[in-house]
Coordinates of C-alpha atoms in Angstrom, one line a residue:
Chain M
M1 CA -32.7 -4.0 -24.7
N2 CA -35.8 -6.2 -24.6
E3 CA -34.1 -8.3 -22.1
L4 CA -33.3 -5.3 -19.9
F5 CA -37.0 -4.3 -19.6
D6 CA -38.1 -7.9 -19.1
T7 CA -35.9 -7.9 -16.1
F8 CA -37.2 -4.5 -15.1
S9 CA -40.8 -5.6 -15.3
K10 CA -40.2 -8.8 -13.4
A11 CA -38.4 -6.9 -10.7
H12 CA -41.1 -4.3 -10.5
A13 CA -43.8 -7.0 -10.2
A14 CA -41.9 -8.8 -7.4
H15 CA -40.8 -5.5 -5.7
N16 CA -37.3 -6.8 -6.0
G17 CA -35.0 -3.8 -5.5
Y18 CA -31.7 -5.6 -6.0
M19 CA -33.0 -6.9 -9.3
I20 CA -33.9 -3.5 -10.5
A21 CA -30.5 -2.2 -9.4
Q22 CA -28.9 -4.8 -11.6
T23 CA -30.6 -3.3 -14.7
L24 CA -28.7 0.0 -14.0
S25 CA -25.2 -1.6 -13.7
P26 CA -22.4 -0.2 -15.8
V27 CA -20.8 -3.7 -15.6
P28 CA -22.3 -6.4 -17.8
P29 CA -23.2 -9.7 -16.1
A30 CA -20.4 -12.3 -16.2
N31 CA -22.4 -14.6 -18.4
Q32 CA -23.4 -11.8 -20.9
P33 CA -20.2 -9.9 -21.6
H34 CA -21.8 -8.1 -24.6
M35 CA -24.9 -6.9 -22.7
L36 CA -23.9 -3.3 -22.7
S37 CA -23.1 -3.0 -26.4
S38 CA -26.3 -4.8 -27.3
V39 CA -28.3 -2.4 -25.2
W40 CA -26.4 0.5 -26.8
Q41 CA -27.0 -0.8 -30.4
S42 CA -30.7 -1.2 -30.0
A43 CA -31.4 2.5 -30.0
N44 CA -30.1 5.8 -31.5
H45 CA -29.8 9.3 -30.2
Q46 CA -32.8 10.7 -32.1
S47 CA -35.3 8.1 -31.0
V48 CA -33.9 6.6 -27.8
Q49 CA -36.5 8.0 -25.5
G50 CA -39.4 6.8 -27.7
T51 CA -37.8 3.4 -28.1
I52 CA -37.3 3.0 -24.3
K53 CA -40.9 4.1 -23.6
H54 CA -42.2 1.7 -26.2
L55 CA -40.2 -1.3 -24.9
M56 CA -41.0 -0.5 -21.3
K57 CA -44.7 -0.2 -21.9
K58 CA -44.7 -3.5 -23.9
S59 CA -42.8 -5.6 -21.3
T60 CA -44.6 -4.2 -18.3
S61 CA -48.1 -4.7 -19.9
E62 CA -47.2 -8.2 -20.9
S63 CA -45.8 -9.6 -17.7
Y64 CA -46.8 -7.2 -15.1
Q65 CA -50.3 -7.1 -13.6
S66 CA -50.5 -4.3 -11.2
S67 CA -50.2 -0.7 -12.2
L68 CA -47.1 1.1 -13.3
D69 CA -48.8 4.5 -13.7
N70 CA -48.0 6.8 -16.5
N71 CA -46.1 9.3 -14.2
E72 CA -43.9 6.6 -12.8
L73 CA -43.3 5.1 -16.2
N74 CA -42.2 8.5 -17.5
G75 CA -39.8 8.8 -14.6
W76 CA -38.2 5.4 -15.4
V77 CA -38.0 6.3 -19.1
E78 CA -35.9 9.3 -18.2
V79 CA -33.7 7.2 -16.0
Y80 CA -33.1 4.5 -18.7
T81 CA -32.5 7.2 -21.3
A82 CA -29.8 8.7 -19.2
Y83 CA -28.4 5.2 -18.5
W84 CA -28.3 4.5 -22.2
K85 CA -26.3 7.6 -22.8
A86 CA -23.9 6.8 -20.0
I87 CA -23.4 3.3 -21.4
G88 CA -22.6 5.0 -24.7
E89 CA -19.8 7.0 -23.1
I90 CA -18.4 3.9 -21.4
L91 CA -18.3 1.9 -24.7
A92 CA -16.9 4.9 -26.6
G93 CA -14.1 5.0 -24.0
E94 CA -13.2 1.4 -24.8
S95 CA -12.1 2.5 -28.2
G96 CA -10.4 5.7 -26.9
K97 CA -13.2 7.9 -28.1
S98 CA -14.3 9.2 -24.7
S99 CA -12.9 10.1 -21.3
W100 CA -13.7 9.3 -17.7
T101 CA -14.8 12.9 -17.3
K102 CA -17.5 12.4 -19.9
V103 CA -18.5 9.1 -18.4
Y104 CA -18.7 10.8 -15.0
D105 CA -20.9 13.6 -16.5
A106 CA -23.2 11.1 -18.1
W107 CA -23.5 9.1 -14.9
K108 CA -24.2 12.2 -13.0
E109 CA -27.1 12.9 -15.3
L110 CA -28.4 9.4 -14.5
T111 CA -28.1 10.1 -10.8
S112 CA -30.1 13.3 -11.2
M113 CA -32.8 11.5 -13.1
L114 CA -33.0 8.8 -10.5
I115 CA -33.3 11.3 -7.7
R116 CA -36.0 13.2 -9.6
G117 CA -37.8 9.9 -9.9
Y118 CA -38.2 9.7 -6.2
N119 CA -39.1 13.4 -5.9
N120 CA -41.5 13.8 -8.8
H121 CA -42.5 10.4 -10.2
G122 CA -43.4 8.4 -7.2
F123 CA -40.6 5.8 -7.2
Q124 CA -41.2 3.5 -4.3
A125 CA -38.9 2.9 -1.4
W126 CA -38.2 -0.8 -2.3
T127 CA -36.3 0.4 -5.4
I128 CA -33.6 2.1 -3.3
P129 CA -30.9 -0.5 -4.2
S130 CA -30.8 1.4 -7.6
L131 CA -29.6 4.4 -5.6
Y132 CA -26.9 2.2 -4.2
M133 CA -25.8 1.1 -7.6
V134 CA -25.8 4.5 -9.1
G135 CA -24.2 6.2 -6.1
K136 CA -21.5 3.6 -5.9
Y137 CA -20.4 4.0 -9.5
L138 CA -20.8 7.8 -9.4
R139 CA -18.0 7.9 -6.8
L140 CA -15.8 5.4 -8.7
F141 CA -16.2 7.4 -12.0
A142 CA -15.4 10.7 -10.2
I143 CA -12.2 9.1 -8.8
K144 CA -11.3 7.8 -12.3
S145 CA -12.0 11.2 -13.8
D146 CA -9.8 13.0 -11.3
E147 CA -7.0 10.5 -11.9
E148 CA -7.3 10.9 -15.6
R149 CA -7.1 14.7 -15.3
S150 CA -4.0 14.7 -13.0
R151 CA -2.3 12.3 -15.4
N152 CA -2.9 14.6 -18.3
S153 CA -2.0 17.8 -16.4
G154 CA 1.1 16.0 -15.0
R155 CA 2.8 16.8 -18.3
P156 CA 2.9 20.5 -18.5
Q157 CA 3.7 21.8 -22.0
A158 CA 5.1 25.1 -20.9
G159 CA 7.0 26.0 -17.7
T160 CA 4.9 29.1 -17.2
T161 CA 1.8 27.2 -16.3
I162 CA 3.4 25.3 -13.5
I163 CA 3.2 28.0 -10.9
Q164 CA -0.5 28.6 -11.6
D165 CA -1.2 24.9 -11.5
D166 CA 0.4 24.5 -8.1
F167 CA -1.6 27.3 -6.7
D168 CA -4.8 25.5 -6.1
A169 CA -3.5 22.0 -7.0
D170 CA -5.1 20.3 -4.1
A171 CA -8.5 21.7 -4.6
D172 CA -8.4 21.0 -8.3
K173 CA -7.0 17.5 -8.2
Q174 CA -10.1 16.1 -6.6
S175 CA -12.7 18.5 -8.0
Q176 CA -14.8 15.7 -9.5
L177 CA -14.9 13.8 -6.2
R178 CA -15.9 17.1 -4.5
D179 CA -18.7 17.5 -7.0
C180 CA -19.7 13.8 -6.5
E181 CA -19.9 14.5 -2.7
Q182 CA -22.7 17.1 -3.5
H183 CA -24.7 14.5 -5.3
L184 CA -24.2 11.8 -2.7
K185 CA -25.4 14.4 -0.2
R186 CA -28.6 14.8 -2.2
I187 CA -29.2 11.1 -2.0
F188 CA -28.5 11.3 1.7
T189 CA -31.1 14.0 2.2
L190 CA -33.5 12.1 0.0
C191 CA -33.3 9.0 2.3
L192 CA -33.0 10.9 5.6
T193 CA -36.0 13.1 5.2
D194 CA -38.5 10.6 3.8
R195 CA -41.7 11.0 5.8
A196 CA -43.3 7.7 4.7
P197 CA -44.0 5.1 7.4
L198 CA -40.8 3.2 8.3
E199 CA -41.8 0.0 6.6
E200 CA -41.9 1.7 3.2
S201 CA -39.4 4.4 3.8
R202 CA -36.2 5.4 2.0
K203 CA -34.6 5.7 5.4
W204 CA -33.6 2.1 4.8
G205 CA -31.0 3.4 2.4
I206 CA -29.4 5.7 4.9
Y207 CA -26.4 3.6 6.0
F208 CA -25.5 2.6 2.5
V209 CA -25.3 6.3 1.5
I210 CA -23.6 7.3 4.7
N211 CA -20.9 4.7 4.0
L212 CA -20.4 6.1 0.5
L213 CA -20.0 9.6 2.0
F214 CA -17.6 8.4 4.6
K215 CA -15.4 6.8 2.0
T216 CA -15.6 10.0 0.0
Y217 CA -14.6 12.3 2.9
F218 CA -11.7 10.1 3.9
K219 CA -10.4 10.1 0.3
L220 CA -10.8 13.9 0.2
N221 CA -8.7 14.0 3.3
S222 CA -11.7 15.7 5.1
A223 CA -12.6 12.9 7.4
S224 CA -13.9 15.4 10.0
L225 CA -16.8 16.3 7.6
S226 CA -18.2 12.8 8.5
R227 CA -19.0 14.3 11.8
T228 CA -21.7 16.5 10.4
I229 CA -23.3 13.5 8.8
L230 CA -23.3 11.7 12.1
T231 CA -24.8 14.8 13.8
S232 CA -27.7 14.9 11.3
L233 CA -28.3 11.2 11.8
K234 CA -28.2 11.4 15.5
A235 CA -31.1 13.9 15.6
F236 CA -33.3 11.3 13.8
N237 CA -32.1 8.5 15.9
D238 CA -32.7 10.4 19.1
R239 CA -36.3 10.9 18.3
G240 CA -36.8 7.3 17.2
D241 CA -37.3 8.4 13.6
M242 CA -34.8 6.0 12.1
P243 CA -34.8 2.2 12.1
P244 CA -32.1 0.9 14.6
L245 CA -28.8 0.1 13.1
E246 CA -29.1 -3.6 14.2
S247 CA -31.9 -4.0 11.7
F248 CA -29.7 -3.2 8.7
P249 CA -27.6 -5.8 6.8
K250 CA -24.3 -6.6 8.4
S251 CA -22.2 -5.4 5.5
Q252 CA -23.6 -1.9 6.1
R253 CA -23.2 -2.1 9.8
V254 CA -19.6 -3.3 9.8
T255 CA -18.6 -0.6 7.3
F256 CA -20.4 2.1 9.3
K257 CA -18.8 1.0 12.6
Y258 CA -15.4 0.9 11.0
Y259 CA -15.6 4.5 9.8
E260 CA -17.2 5.7 13.0
G261 CA -14.4 4.1 14.9
V262 CA -11.7 5.5 12.8
L263 CA -13.3 8.9 13.0
F264 CA -13.1 8.8 16.8
F265 CA -9.6 7.5 16.5
L266 CA -8.5 10.5 14.5
E267 CA -10.3 12.7 17.1
E268 CA -8.1 11.0 19.7
N269 CA -11.2 9.7 21.5
Y270 CA -9.7 6.2 22.0
V271 CA -12.4 4.9 24.3
Q272 CA -15.2 5.5 21.8
A273 CA -12.9 4.4 19.0
N274 CA -12.3 1.1 20.8
K275 CA -16.0 0.6 21.2
H276 CA -17.0 1.1 17.6
L277 CA -13.9 -0.7 16.1
T278 CA -14.6 -3.7 18.4
E279 CA -18.1 -3.9 17.2
A280 CA -17.0 -3.8 13.5
W281 CA -14.4 -6.4 14.2
L282 CA -16.7 -8.9 16.0
L283 CA -19.4 -8.5 13.3
C284 CA -17.0 -8.9 10.4
P285 CA -17.2 -12.2 8.6
R286 CA -14.2 -14.4 9.4
S287 CA -13.5 -14.7 5.6
S288 CA -13.0 -11.0 5.0
K289 CA -9.3 -11.0 5.9
A290 CA -8.5 -7.7 4.2
N291 CA -11.2 -5.8 6.1
I292 CA -10.4 -7.4 9.5
E293 CA -6.8 -6.3 8.8
R294 CA -8.0 -2.7 8.3
I295 CA -10.0 -2.8 11.5
L296 CA -7.1 -4.2 13.5
I297 CA -4.7 -1.5 12.2
Y298 CA -6.6 1.0 14.3
L299 CA -7.9 -1.3 17.0
I300 CA -4.4 -2.4 18.1
P301 CA -3.0 1.1 18.8
C302 CA -6.3 2.0 20.4
R303 CA -6.3 -0.9 22.9
L304 CA -2.6 -0.2 23.7
L305 CA -3.7 3.2 25.0
T306 CA -7.1 2.4 26.5
S307 CA -6.4 -1.0 28.2
H308 CA -2.7 -1.3 27.8
V309 CA -2.9 -4.7 26.0
L310 CA -0.9 -5.9 23.1
P311 CA -2.0 -8.4 20.3
T312 CA -0.8 -11.9 20.7
K313 CA 1.1 -13.9 18.0
K314 CA -2.1 -15.9 17.7
L315 CA -4.2 -12.8 16.8
L316 CA -1.6 -11.6 14.2
E317 CA -0.9 -15.1 12.8
P318 CA -3.1 -14.8 9.7
Y319 CA -1.9 -11.2 8.9
P320 CA 1.8 -11.0 7.9
R321 CA 1.5 -7.3 7.3
L322 CA 0.2 -6.6 10.8
Q323 CA 3.0 -8.7 12.2
E324 CA 5.5 -6.5 10.3
L325 CA 3.8 -3.4 11.6
F326 CA 3.3 -4.2 15.2
L327 CA 5.4 -7.1 16.4
P328 CA 8.7 -5.2 16.7
I329 CA 7.1 -2.3 18.6
A330 CA 5.1 -4.6 20.8
Q331 CA 8.2 -6.4 21.9
C332 CA 10.0 -3.2 22.8
I333 CA 7.0 -2.1 24.8
R334 CA 6.8 -5.4 26.7
R335 CA 10.5 -5.3 27.5
G336 CA 10.5 -1.6 28.4
D337 CA 13.3 -1.1 25.9
L338 CA 13.0 2.6 25.2
R339 CA 15.9 2.8 22.8
S340 CA 14.7 0.0 20.5
F341 CA 11.2 1.4 20.8
D342 CA 12.4 4.7 19.3
L343 CA 14.3 2.9 16.6
A344 CA 11.3 0.7 15.7
L345 CA 9.0 3.8 15.6
Q346 CA 11.5 5.6 13.4
K347 CA 11.9 2.6 11.1
G348 CA 8.2 2.3 10.6
E349 CA 7.5 6.0 10.5
D350 CA 6.5 6.2 6.8
E351 CA 4.1 3.3 7.1
F352 CA 2.7 4.5 10.4
V353 CA 2.2 8.1 9.2
K354 CA 0.5 6.8 6.1
R355 CA -1.9 4.8 8.2
R356 CA -2.4 7.7 10.6
I357 CA -1.3 5.7 13.6
Y358 CA 2.1 7.3 14.2
L359 CA 1.0 9.8 16.9
T360 CA -1.0 7.1 18.7
L361 CA 1.8 4.6 18.7
E362 CA 4.2 7.3 19.9
R363 CA 2.2 7.6 23.0
G364 CA 2.9 3.9 23.6
R365 CA 6.3 5.0 24.8
D366 CA 4.7 5.8 28.1
I367 CA 3.7 2.2 28.4
A368 CA 7.2 1.0 27.6
L369 CA 8.5 3.4 30.3
R370 CA 5.9 2.2 32.7
N371 CA 7.0 -1.4 32.1
L372 CA 10.6 -0.5 32.6
L373 CA 9.9 1.2 36.0
R374 CA 7.7 -1.6 37.0
K375 CA 10.6 -4.0 36.5
V376 CA 12.7 -1.9 38.9
F377 CA 9.9 -2.1 41.4
V378 CA 9.4 -5.9 41.0
N379 CA 13.1 -6.4 41.1
G380 CA 13.3 -4.6 44.4
G381 CA 11.6 -7.6 46.1
F382 CA 9.9 -7.4 49.5
E383 CA 10.5 -5.6 52.8
E384 CA 11.8 -7.6 55.7
P385 CA 8.7 -8.8 57.5
K386 CA 8.4 -6.8 60.8
E387 CA 6.4 -9.5 62.5
G388 CA 6.7 -13.2 61.8
N389 CA 3.3 -13.7 60.2
A390 CA 2.7 -10.4 58.5
A391 CA 1.8 -10.5 54.8
S392 CA 4.8 -9.7 52.7
V393 CA 5.0 -6.1 51.5
R394 CA 7.0 -5.0 48.4
R395 CA 9.7 -2.5 48.9
T396 CA 8.0 0.8 48.2
R397 CA 10.9 3.2 48.9
V398 CA 13.0 3.0 45.8
P399 CA 16.2 5.0 45.4
L400 CA 16.0 7.4 42.4
A401 CA 19.4 6.0 41.4
E402 CA 17.8 2.7 40.6
F403 CA 15.3 4.3 38.3
Q404 CA 18.1 6.3 36.8
T405 CA 20.2 3.2 36.0
A406 CA 17.2 1.4 34.5
I407 CA 16.3 4.4 32.3
S408 CA 19.9 4.8 31.2
M409 CA 20.0 1.0 30.4
G410 CA 16.7 1.3 28.5
S411 CA 17.9 4.3 26.6
G412 CA 20.8 2.3 25.1
G413 CA 23.4 2.8 27.8
E414 CA 23.8 6.6 27.7
T415 CA 23.6 8.1 31.2
V416 CA 20.4 10.0 31.7
D417 CA 20.5 13.1 33.9
P418 CA 18.8 12.7 37.4
D419 CA 16.7 15.8 36.7
E420 CA 15.4 14.2 33.5
V421 CA 14.7 11.0 35.4
E422 CA 12.6 13.0 38.0
C423 CA 10.8 14.7 35.2
L424 CA 9.9 11.3 33.5
L425 CA 8.8 9.9 36.9
A426 CA 6.6 13.0 37.6
N427 CA 5.1 12.5 34.2
M428 CA 4.3 8.9 34.9
I429 CA 2.6 9.8 38.2
Y430 CA 0.7 12.6 36.5
K431 CA -0.6 10.2 34.0
D432 CA -1.7 7.7 36.6
L433 CA 0.6 5.1 35.2
M434 CA 2.4 5.0 38.5
K435 CA 1.3 5.9 42.1
G436 CA 3.5 7.6 44.6
Y437 CA 5.6 10.7 45.1
I438 CA 9.2 11.9 44.8
A439 CA 11.0 12.6 48.0
R440 CA 13.5 14.9 46.5
E441 CA 15.6 15.7 49.5
R442 CA 16.1 12.0 50.3
G443 CA 16.6 10.9 46.7
I444 CA 14.0 8.3 46.8
I445 CA 10.6 7.6 45.3
V446 CA 7.9 6.5 47.7
L447 CA 5.4 4.2 45.9
S448 CA 1.9 3.3 46.8
K449 CA 1.6 0.1 48.9
K450 CA -1.7 -0.6 47.2
G451 CA -1.0 -0.7 43.5
A452 CA 2.1 1.2 42.6
F453 CA 1.5 0.5 39.0
P454 CA -2.3 0.5 38.6
G455 CA -3.8 -2.4 36.7
T456 CA -0.6 -4.4 36.5
G457 CA -1.1 -6.5 39.6
V458 CA 1.6 -4.8 41.7
Chain O
M1 CA -6.2 2.0 -9.4
A2 CA -6.2 2.2 -13.1
S3 CA -3.0 1.8 -15.1
E4 CA -1.8 4.6 -17.4
T5 CA -3.5 3.1 -20.4
T6 CA -6.9 2.4 -18.9
K7 CA -9.8 3.7 -20.9
P8 CA -13.3 4.3 -19.7
G9 CA -14.4 1.2 -21.5
D10 CA -12.6 -0.9 -18.9
A11 CA -15.1 0.2 -16.4
A12 CA -16.7 -3.2 -16.8
A13 CA -13.6 -5.0 -15.7
A14 CA -12.1 -2.3 -13.4
P15 CA -14.3 -2.3 -10.3
A16 CA -14.3 -6.1 -10.1
D17 CA -10.6 -6.4 -10.6
Q18 CA -9.9 -3.8 -8.0
K19 CA -11.4 -6.0 -5.3
Q20 CA -9.4 -9.0 -6.3
Q21 CA -6.1 -7.2 -6.6
E22 CA -6.3 -4.9 -3.6
P23 CA -4.9 -7.3 -1.0
T24 CA -1.7 -8.0 -2.9
K25 CA -1.1 -4.5 -4.2
P26 CA 1.5 -2.3 -2.7
T27 CA 0.2 0.4 -0.5
V28 CA -0.9 3.7 -2.0
L29 CA -1.3 6.7 0.2
G30 CA -4.7 7.0 1.7
E31 CA -6.1 4.4 -0.6
D32 CA -5.3 1.3 1.4
D33 CA -7.5 2.0 4.4
E34 CA -10.6 2.3 2.3
F35 CA -13.0 -0.4 3.5
E36 CA -13.7 -3.0 0.8
D37 CA -17.2 -3.8 -0.3
F38 CA -18.3 -7.1 1.0
P39 CA -19.2 -9.7 -1.7
V40 CA -22.5 -10.3 0.1
D41 CA -24.9 -8.0 1.8
D42 CA -25.5 -10.0 4.9
W43 CA -24.2 -13.2 6.5
P44 CA -25.4 -15.5 9.3
E45 CA -24.3 -14.9 12.9
N46 CA -22.1 -18.0 12.9
E47 CA -19.8 -16.6 10.2
T48 CA -18.8 -13.5 12.3
E49 CA -15.5 -13.1 14.1
A50 CA -17.4 -13.0 17.4
V51 CA -18.8 -16.5 17.0
T52 CA -15.7 -17.9 15.4
Q53 CA -13.6 -16.6 18.3
A54 CA -16.0 -18.0 20.9
A55 CA -16.0 -21.4 19.1
S56 CA -12.2 -21.6 19.1
G57 CA -11.8 -21.8 22.8
G58 CA -14.3 -20.1 25.0
E59 CA -12.7 -17.1 26.5
S60 CA -10.7 -16.7 23.4
S61 CA -10.2 -13.0 23.6
K62 CA -7.6 -13.9 26.3
H63 CA -5.6 -15.7 23.7
L64 CA -5.7 -12.8 21.3
W65 CA -4.7 -10.0 23.6
E66 CA -2.1 -10.0 26.4
E67 CA -0.9 -7.7 29.0
S68 CA 1.7 -5.3 27.8
W69 CA 4.4 -6.1 30.4
D70 CA 6.5 -9.2 30.8
D71 CA 7.0 -10.6 34.3
D72 CA 9.4 -13.3 33.2
D73 CA 12.0 -11.0 31.8
T74 CA 13.5 -9.9 35.1
S75 CA 16.9 -11.2 34.1
D76 CA 19.8 -11.5 36.5
D77 CA 21.7 -9.1 34.3
F78 CA 19.1 -6.4 34.9
S79 CA 19.2 -6.7 38.7
A80 CA 23.0 -6.9 38.8
Q81 CA 23.1 -3.7 36.8
L82 CA 20.8 -1.9 39.2
K83 CA 23.1 -2.6 42.1

């Protein structure tokens, strides 16, 4: 334990927040695998608080010149006492004498003590990485505790309890994570509402905590609650009461932009989703393949709908999983092959639904249809030039029958009813994917001479 | 994440292991799209996708995305069928 407080006092003297955070880690450093048990063994339940206070006073007075006043010292003593107890649960769990639920409860107490330190004991803003450390593991332990409980309740002893279990199963399954959300929210408020000048403000912790909350909401299947966080944040940003996002570390920015983008995606605001996901993508380090893959899973369907583009083989080359997901469907869209598109969508349905992109990809069928109709138009060639030197004009009066044949071919050969064809064409025109009108009585479609298929060069 | 037999004591190993195992693990519902923690807090501009893309061929975004239609695919078969 001496070592722990030596590190603490060094970190405190240097105002090194990340070093202080390290002293609150539930994971021993790689080069000292027995660190936790040695901390645990150097105190006992009766005297832990006194021991910690003594050791902390000793090491701070030895190596630390400036003042760690009594009030702040007492705050840290509370924190490390709670830490010591949590370590005890973790170690007890190693020999099967504790549970994740107890670990979570002990860690929650640590979280409370740390928050109290900022509210009552004058902890300074540079120490906020310790909030990151504690918050991060609070969430992980909550998830472990929930998993542990559903494993144990997954084996009902008596049939009679089953019905009751099912009743509020969803609410109960993640009750610890819901509880954890409350505490992360407290950290969020602690950072958001700090009134100290920006250079020494806890506001610098805001994006780390927001990202933890986003992950929590997504896991709780309540992604939309992230919106309330963004709304509170916006109020502060709008009045310039928050450092700009650009001044935060890139790891926090990328994660934040990813979740903001996915949130817009789920709200079907694909233009905004595209913007934020693109930012996340471009800022992501090249080496983080797994995270780039996650971004692209949403960015690809997004761009299909907003700018009608598809990923190239070169883009997908490093990601076999993305190739599997998107290449078949991309090929069908490009060819205007409706039947194969439906089959590809059906084949990947489980995977697409799981990744929440099914409904978006389904809308890609319009693009496939547009491409099919465009082929008919291109295939129709040009009008006979009326005068020798007039610029060539594409044939813009296309018989409905040609579209019908194409759509029938695209649908795997089955004949499609002319009424249905008209309906599909009307839909295309309504969605601005095609410009023109249906001359019903003449059985032809009159397409615009200037851009019959907007944005596609014809 | 944890196997059936995991005990709280594995906390030490578990979070670190998670990161390494995740890419190769089969997908679990809702779990897989959770963004991973980056191993470092910050990185220089020249390690980002944006700069790497720009370095590998100027207007590289053109090589990564393409139009959704295919002009070369107007096969004779297709036009024959239309007539």
